[in-house]
mmCIF file of C-alpha atoms in Angstrom:
data_model
loop_
_atom_site.group_PDB
_atom_site.id
_atom_site.type_symbol
_atom_site.label_atom_id
_atom_site.label_comp_id
_atom_site.label_asym_id
_atom_site.label_seq_id
_atom_site.Cartn_x
_atom_site.Cartn_y
_atom_site.Cartn_z
ATOM 1 C CA MET T 844 -169.579 42.929 79.637
ATOM 2 C CA ARG T 845 -169.965 46.707 79.690
ATOM 3 C CA SER T 846 -168.854 48.386 76.484
ATOM 4 C CA MET T 847 -168.477 51.952 75.260
ATOM 5 C CA ILE T 848 -168.018 53.503 71.812
ATOM 6 C CA VAL T 849 -165.392 56.234 71.524
ATOM 7 C CA ILE T 850 -165.099 58.298 68.338
ATOM 8 C CA PRO T 851 -161.680 59.995 68.270
ATOM 9 C CA ALA T 852 -162.103 63.315 66.454
ATOM 10 C CA ARG T 853 -159.148 65.410 65.300
ATOM 11 C CA LEU T 854 -159.642 68.783 63.641
ATOM 12 C CA ALA T 855 -156.486 68.746 61.535
ATOM 13 C CA SER T 856 -156.342 66.323 58.616
ATOM 14 C CA THR T 857 -153.758 66.242 55.858
ATOM 15 C CA ARG T 858 -155.449 65.190 52.621
ATOM 16 C CA LEU T 859 -158.872 66.682 53.362
ATOM 17 C CA PRO T 860 -158.603 69.676 55.729
ATOM 18 C CA ARG T 861 -161.174 69.858 58.545
ATOM 19 C CA LYS T 862 -162.996 66.916 57.034
ATOM 20 C CA LEU T 863 -165.012 65.986 60.132
ATOM 21 C CA LEU T 864 -166.775 69.361 59.962
ATOM 22 C CA LEU T 865 -167.658 69.210 56.237
ATOM 23 C CA ARG T 866 -171.435 69.482 55.916
ATOM 24 C CA GLU T 867 -172.563 69.420 52.294
ATOM 25 C CA THR T 868 -175.158 66.840 53.306
ATOM 26 C CA GLY T 869 -176.686 69.259 55.804
ATOM 27 C CA LYS T 870 -174.882 67.796 58.808
ATOM 28 C CA PRO T 871 -171.197 67.438 59.748
ATOM 29 C CA LEU T 872 -169.387 64.320 58.589
ATOM 30 C CA LEU T 873 -168.744 63.498 62.244
ATOM 31 C CA GLN T 874 -172.483 63.503 62.938
ATOM 32 C CA HIS T 875 -173.085 60.846 60.280
ATOM 33 C CA THR T 876 -170.494 58.631 61.987
ATOM 34 C CA PHE T 877 -171.984 59.278 65.422
ATOM 35 C CA GLU T 878 -175.523 58.477 64.293
ATOM 36 C CA GLY T 879 -174.444 55.272 62.542
ATOM 37 C CA ALA T 880 -172.441 54.038 65.530
ATOM 38 C CA LYS T 881 -175.257 54.892 67.915
ATOM 39 C CA THR T 882 -177.543 52.304 66.288
ATOM 40 C CA ALA T 883 -175.444 49.564 67.935
ATOM 41 C CA THR T 884 -177.359 47.744 70.671
ATOM 42 C CA LYS T 885 -174.551 46.343 72.856
ATOM 43 C CA PRO T 886 -172.674 49.475 74.015
ATOM 44 C CA VAL T 887 -174.056 51.252 77.059
ATOM 45 C CA THR T 888 -172.780 54.678 76.017
ATOM 46 C CA ILE T 889 -170.944 56.625 73.301
ATOM 47 C CA CYS T 890 -168.736 59.705 73.314
ATOM 48 C CA VAL T 891 -166.599 61.853 71.033
ATOM 49 C CA ALA T 892 -162.947 62.235 72.095
ATOM 50 C CA ALA T 893 -162.135 65.678 70.690
ATOM 51 C CA ASP T 894 -158.801 67.461 70.359
ATOM 52 C CA ASP T 895 -160.182 70.944 69.642
ATOM 53 C CA GLU T 896 -163.000 73.085 70.964
ATOM 54 C CA GLU T 897 -164.408 73.621 67.469
ATOM 55 C CA ILE T 898 -164.879 69.857 67.049
ATOM 56 C CA ALA T 899 -166.310 69.662 70.562
ATOM 57 C CA HIS T 900 -168.808 72.457 69.880
ATOM 58 C CA ALA T 901 -170.026 70.733 66.708
ATOM 59 C CA ALA T 902 -170.382 67.399 68.515
ATOM 60 C CA ARG T 903 -172.328 68.904 71.400
ATOM 61 C CA GLY T 904 -174.544 70.568 68.818
ATOM 62 C CA PHE T 905 -175.854 67.190 67.630
ATOM 63 C CA GLY T 906 -176.181 65.789 71.148
ATOM 64 C CA ALA T 907 -172.921 63.909 71.650
ATOM 65 C CA GLU T 908 -171.151 63.589 74.960
ATOM 66 C CA VAL T 909 -167.667 65.058 74.500
ATOM 67 C CA LEU T 910 -164.431 64.373 76.336
ATOM 68 C CA MET T 911 -161.524 66.682 75.548
ATOM 69 C CA THR T 912 -158.184 64.962 74.923
ATOM 70 C CA ASP T 913 -154.645 66.262 74.547
ATOM 71 C CA PRO T 914 -154.216 67.675 71.004
ATOM 72 C CA ASN T 915 -150.649 66.337 70.994
ATOM 73 C CA LEU T 916 -151.694 62.693 71.203
ATOM 74 C CA ALA T 917 -150.255 60.751 68.282
ATOM 75 C CA SER T 918 -153.249 58.673 67.218
ATOM 76 C CA GLY T 919 -156.922 57.881 67.570
ATOM 77 C CA THR T 920 -155.991 54.845 69.645
ATOM 78 C CA ASP T 921 -154.255 57.139 72.115
ATOM 79 C CA ARG T 922 -157.428 59.249 72.385
ATOM 80 C CA VAL T 923 -159.534 56.171 73.075
ATOM 81 C CA ALA T 924 -156.990 55.068 75.694
ATOM 82 C CA ALA T 925 -157.238 58.501 77.333
ATOM 83 C CA VAL T 926 -160.981 57.931 77.722
ATOM 84 C CA ALA T 927 -160.394 54.391 79.002
ATOM 85 C CA ARG T 928 -158.181 55.701 81.791
ATOM 86 C CA LEU T 929 -161.153 57.706 83.042
ATOM 87 C CA ARG T 930 -163.746 54.940 82.659
ATOM 88 C CA GLU T 931 -162.767 52.055 84.902
ATOM 89 C CA ASP T 932 -166.412 50.944 84.854
ATOM 90 C CA MET T 933 -166.129 49.758 81.232
ATOM 91 C CA ASP T 934 -164.744 46.402 80.073
ATOM 92 C CA ILE T 935 -164.603 46.981 76.306
ATOM 93 C CA PHE T 936 -163.914 50.132 74.294
ATOM 94 C CA VAL T 937 -164.876 50.356 70.626
ATOM 95 C CA ASN T 938 -162.827 52.758 68.523
ATOM 96 C CA VAL T 939 -164.951 54.044 65.631
ATOM 97 C CA GLN T 940 -162.923 56.338 63.412
ATOM 98 C CA GLY T 941 -164.653 59.674 62.899
ATOM 99 C CA ASP T 942 -164.342 59.563 59.115
ATOM 100 C CA GLU T 943 -166.511 56.430 58.713
ATOM 101 C CA PRO T 944 -169.913 58.085 58.069
ATOM 102 C CA GLU T 945 -171.548 54.914 56.753
ATOM 103 C CA ILE T 946 -170.611 52.734 59.716
ATOM 104 C CA ARG T 947 -173.416 50.509 60.965
ATOM 105 C CA GLY T 948 -174.297 49.505 64.470
ATOM 106 C CA THR T 949 -174.283 45.839 63.460
ATOM 107 C CA ALA T 950 -170.528 46.067 62.796
ATOM 108 C CA VAL T 951 -169.948 47.578 66.238
ATOM 109 C CA ASP T 952 -172.035 44.853 67.876
ATOM 110 C CA LEU T 953 -170.119 42.145 66.005
ATOM 111 C CA ALA T 954 -166.755 43.475 67.187
ATOM 112 C CA ILE T 955 -167.996 43.339 70.784
ATOM 113 C CA GLU T 956 -169.475 39.848 70.324
ATOM 114 C CA LEU T 957 -166.114 38.570 69.090
ATOM 115 C CA LEU T 958 -164.477 39.531 72.384
ATOM 116 C CA GLU T 959 -167.344 37.977 74.305
ATOM 117 C CA ARG T 960 -166.973 34.715 72.365
ATOM 118 C CA HIS T 961 -163.164 34.660 72.534
ATOM 119 C CA PRO T 962 -162.210 35.470 76.129
ATOM 120 C CA GLN T 963 -158.468 35.089 75.454
ATOM 121 C CA CYS T 964 -158.500 37.572 72.567
ATOM 122 C CA PRO T 965 -157.620 41.167 73.525
ATOM 123 C CA MET T 966 -158.805 42.947 70.374
ATOM 124 C CA SER T 967 -161.203 42.557 67.449
ATOM 125 C CA THR T 968 -162.113 44.259 64.196
ATOM 126 C CA VAL T 969 -164.269 43.689 61.122
ATOM 127 C CA ALA T 970 -163.722 43.267 57.403
ATOM 128 C CA SER T 971 -165.806 43.070 54.254
ATOM 129 C CA PRO T 972 -165.241 41.199 50.950
ATOM 130 C CA ILE T 973 -163.517 43.095 48.137
ATOM 131 C CA ARG T 974 -165.247 42.658 44.798
ATOM 132 C CA GLU T 975 -163.644 45.487 42.797
ATOM 133 C CA GLU T 976 -160.106 45.312 41.391
ATOM 134 C CA SER T 977 -159.666 49.063 41.873
ATOM 135 C CA ALA T 978 -160.125 48.648 45.644
ATOM 136 C CA LEU T 979 -157.664 45.784 45.729
ATOM 137 C CA HIS T 980 -154.918 47.998 44.289
ATOM 138 C CA ASN T 981 -155.833 51.167 46.198
ATOM 139 C CA PRO T 982 -153.362 51.811 49.063
ATOM 140 C CA ALA T 983 -156.089 53.676 50.983
ATOM 141 C CA CYS T 984 -158.054 50.411 51.088
ATOM 142 C CA VAL T 985 -156.400 48.354 53.827
ATOM 143 C CA LYS T 986 -156.487 44.643 53.177
ATOM 144 C CA VAL T 987 -156.456 41.863 55.767
ATOM 145 C CA VAL T 988 -155.828 38.111 55.668
ATOM 146 C CA PHE T 989 -156.772 35.801 58.525
ATOM 147 C CA ASP T 990 -156.578 32.137 59.452
ATOM 148 C CA ASP T 991 -159.375 29.575 59.535
ATOM 149 C CA ALA T 992 -160.255 30.616 63.090
ATOM 150 C CA GLY T 993 -160.672 34.250 62.045
ATOM 151 C CA ARG T 994 -157.436 35.479 63.619
ATOM 152 C CA ALA T 995 -155.646 38.191 61.652
ATOM 153 C CA ILE T 996 -152.390 37.146 59.996
ATOM 154 C CA TYR T 997 -151.492 40.479 58.378
ATOM 155 C CA PHE T 998 -152.864 43.868 57.336
ATOM 156 C CA SER T 999 -151.460 45.714 54.341
ATOM 157 C CA ARG T 1000 -152.011 48.542 51.898
ATOM 158 C CA SER T 1001 -150.815 46.169 49.184
ATOM 159 C CA PRO T 1002 -153.036 43.497 47.609
ATOM 160 C CA ILE T 1003 -152.963 40.477 49.906
ATOM 161 C CA PRO T 1004 -153.007 37.658 49.169
ATOM 162 C CA HIS T 1005 -151.077 38.277 45.949
ATOM 163 C CA ALA T 1006 -152.527 36.235 43.088
ATOM 164 C CA ARG T 1007 -149.602 34.864 41.115
ATOM 165 C CA ASP T 1008 -151.928 34.028 38.214
ATOM 166 C CA TRP T 1009 -154.481 36.822 38.051
ATOM 167 C CA ASP T 1010 -158.043 36.124 36.949
ATOM 168 C CA HIS T 1011 -160.981 38.506 37.466
ATOM 169 C CA ALA T 1012 -162.995 35.484 38.606
ATOM 170 C CA LEU T 1013 -160.995 35.608 41.840
ATOM 171 C CA LEU T 1014 -163.009 38.689 42.822
ATOM 172 C CA ARG T 1015 -166.226 36.650 42.621
ATOM 173 C CA ALA T 1016 -164.945 33.608 44.506
ATOM 174 C CA GLU T 1017 -167.000 32.070 47.321
ATOM 175 C CA PRO T 1018 -165.878 32.143 49.994
ATOM 176 C CA PRO T 1019 -164.225 35.489 49.184
ATOM 177 C CA ILE T 1020 -160.461 35.653 48.805
ATOM 178 C CA PHE T 1021 -159.867 39.363 49.386
ATOM 179 C CA TYR T 1022 -161.082 41.408 52.372
ATOM 180 C CA GLN T 1023 -161.049 45.095 53.180
ATOM 181 C CA HIS T 1024 -160.437 46.102 56.762
ATOM 182 C CA MET T 1025 -163.006 48.559 58.138
ATOM 183 C CA GLY T 1026 -162.288 51.465 60.460
ATOM 184 C CA LEU T 1027 -163.291 50.154 63.845
ATOM 185 C CA TYR T 1028 -161.674 48.167 66.634
ATOM 186 C CA ALA T 1029 -162.823 46.770 69.962
ATOM 187 C CA TYR T 1030 -160.321 46.403 72.805
ATOM 188 C CA ARG T 1031 -160.404 45.021 76.312
ATOM 189 C CA ARG T 1032 -159.632 47.922 78.617
ATOM 190 C CA GLU T 1033 -156.430 46.508 80.101
ATOM 191 C CA PHE T 1034 -155.025 45.686 76.675
ATOM 192 C CA LEU T 1035 -155.907 49.117 75.280
ATOM 193 C CA LEU T 1036 -153.954 50.798 78.076
ATOM 194 C CA GLU T 1037 -151.025 48.444 77.417
ATOM 195 C CA LEU T 1038 -151.198 49.115 73.672
ATOM 196 C CA SER T 1039 -151.008 52.868 74.171
ATOM 197 C CA ARG T 1040 -147.658 52.367 75.950
ATOM 198 C CA MET T 1041 -146.118 50.091 73.295
ATOM 199 C CA PRO T 1042 -143.605 51.681 70.891
ATOM 200 C CA PRO T 1043 -144.507 51.573 67.195
ATOM 201 C CA SER T 1044 -143.116 48.546 65.374
ATOM 202 C CA THR T 1045 -141.050 48.653 62.205
ATOM 203 C CA LEU T 1046 -143.916 47.185 60.173
ATOM 204 C CA GLU T 1047 -146.350 49.728 61.628
ATOM 205 C CA LYS T 1048 -144.074 52.625 60.696
ATOM 206 C CA THR T 1049 -143.559 51.192 57.209
ATOM 207 C CA GLU T 1050 -147.235 50.604 56.338
ATOM 208 C CA LYS T 1051 -148.598 53.364 58.627
ATOM 209 C CA LEU T 1052 -151.018 50.852 60.171
ATOM 210 C CA GLU T 1053 -151.341 50.777 63.970
ATOM 211 C CA GLN T 1054 -152.810 47.279 64.057
ATOM 212 C CA LEU T 1055 -149.450 45.867 62.980
ATOM 213 C CA ARG T 1056 -148.091 46.899 66.394
ATOM 214 C CA VAL T 1057 -150.484 44.372 67.898
ATOM 215 C CA LEU T 1058 -149.534 41.502 65.586
ATOM 216 C CA THR T 1059 -145.781 42.069 65.775
ATOM 217 C CA SER T 1060 -145.964 42.045 69.571
ATOM 218 C CA GLY T 1061 -147.521 38.566 69.443
ATOM 219 C CA HIS T 1062 -151.119 39.450 70.290
ATOM 220 C CA THR T 1063 -154.275 38.268 68.506
ATOM 221 C CA ILE T 1064 -156.813 40.333 66.575
ATOM 222 C CA GLN T 1065 -160.072 38.492 65.920
ATOM 223 C CA VAL T 1066 -161.706 39.449 62.605
ATOM 224 C CA GLY T 1067 -165.450 39.351 61.972
ATOM 225 C CA ILE T 1068 -167.033 39.511 58.532
ATOM 226 C CA VAL T 1069 -169.798 41.914 57.505
ATOM 227 C CA ASP T 1070 -171.417 42.128 54.095
ATOM 228 C CA GLU T 1071 -171.929 45.893 54.113
ATOM 229 C CA LEU T 1072 -168.812 47.647 52.819
ATOM 230 C CA THR T 1073 -168.181 51.084 54.293
ATOM 231 C CA VAL T 1074 -165.665 53.558 52.923
ATOM 232 C CA GLY T 1075 -163.596 55.906 55.065
ATOM 233 C CA ILE T 1076 -163.291 59.497 53.904
ATOM 234 C CA ASP T 1077 -159.683 60.451 53.136
ATOM 235 C CA THR T 1078 -159.819 62.673 50.047
ATOM 236 C CA PRO T 1079 -162.112 65.280 48.451
ATOM 237 C CA GLU T 1080 -163.154 62.613 45.953
ATOM 238 C CA ASP T 1081 -164.135 60.247 48.765
ATOM 239 C CA TYR T 1082 -166.262 62.947 50.343
ATOM 240 C CA GLN T 1083 -168.033 63.896 47.117
ATOM 241 C CA ALA T 1084 -168.825 60.250 46.457
ATOM 242 C CA PHE T 1085 -170.293 59.988 49.957
ATOM 243 C CA VAL T 1086 -172.378 63.152 49.421
ATOM 244 C CA SER T 1087 -173.771 61.600 46.220
ATOM 245 C CA ARG T 1088 -174.631 58.346 47.998
ATOM 246 C CA ALA T 1089 -176.258 60.217 50.843
ATOM 247 C CA ALA T 1090 -178.369 62.242 48.407
ATOM 248 C CA GLY T 1091 -179.565 59.017 46.781
ATOM 249 C CA ARG T 1092 -180.845 57.521 50.021
#
């Protein structure tokens, strides 16, 4: 199956203004995401779906193909769908959020493999075990629970599952009990176009999580597990922590 990575890139951001262009590491945050995603081996191509010429100029500067999308689109999913409408030659589109600078190509490849292995599944994503209590209670860390076949049951900003009798040993359990959802999705093209036309669900609007639109409409999201935890950049503190990690590598 032919697959393509799309990195939706929006200039405006609420908690960390213009975050994709921050470059304390010597390169824009968006470039880190692009370079990490590009190490995937399954996709045949990758592009940045930009909403502003300043983002587009930066992306072209580090060698990315850029497709301009309507700045009024509501979400990153809508930007990926805009690319999908133009690329009928692709079967699978992988949405890598631009603020995931530590994303690895192995996670992208896994998301694609899940759709290859599960032909009836329209969408996939990845998750990583949570081992820190602070992450479990952080609303910016989206949690996911799934069934024994790896199909998502629910995503939430709250700790799920809720441990009625808390014990720190739960964070060390094998197999893990708690999982953090990571910022990438893979969609079959036809489903992505359908998803972009669906109205937001009540749960989606409540939690501010697009993937709940998929579950509440009765569709399946297959979840793969990766050991490497990546952290999306939402706040100045997130970015400074990333800069420190990058300096240590």
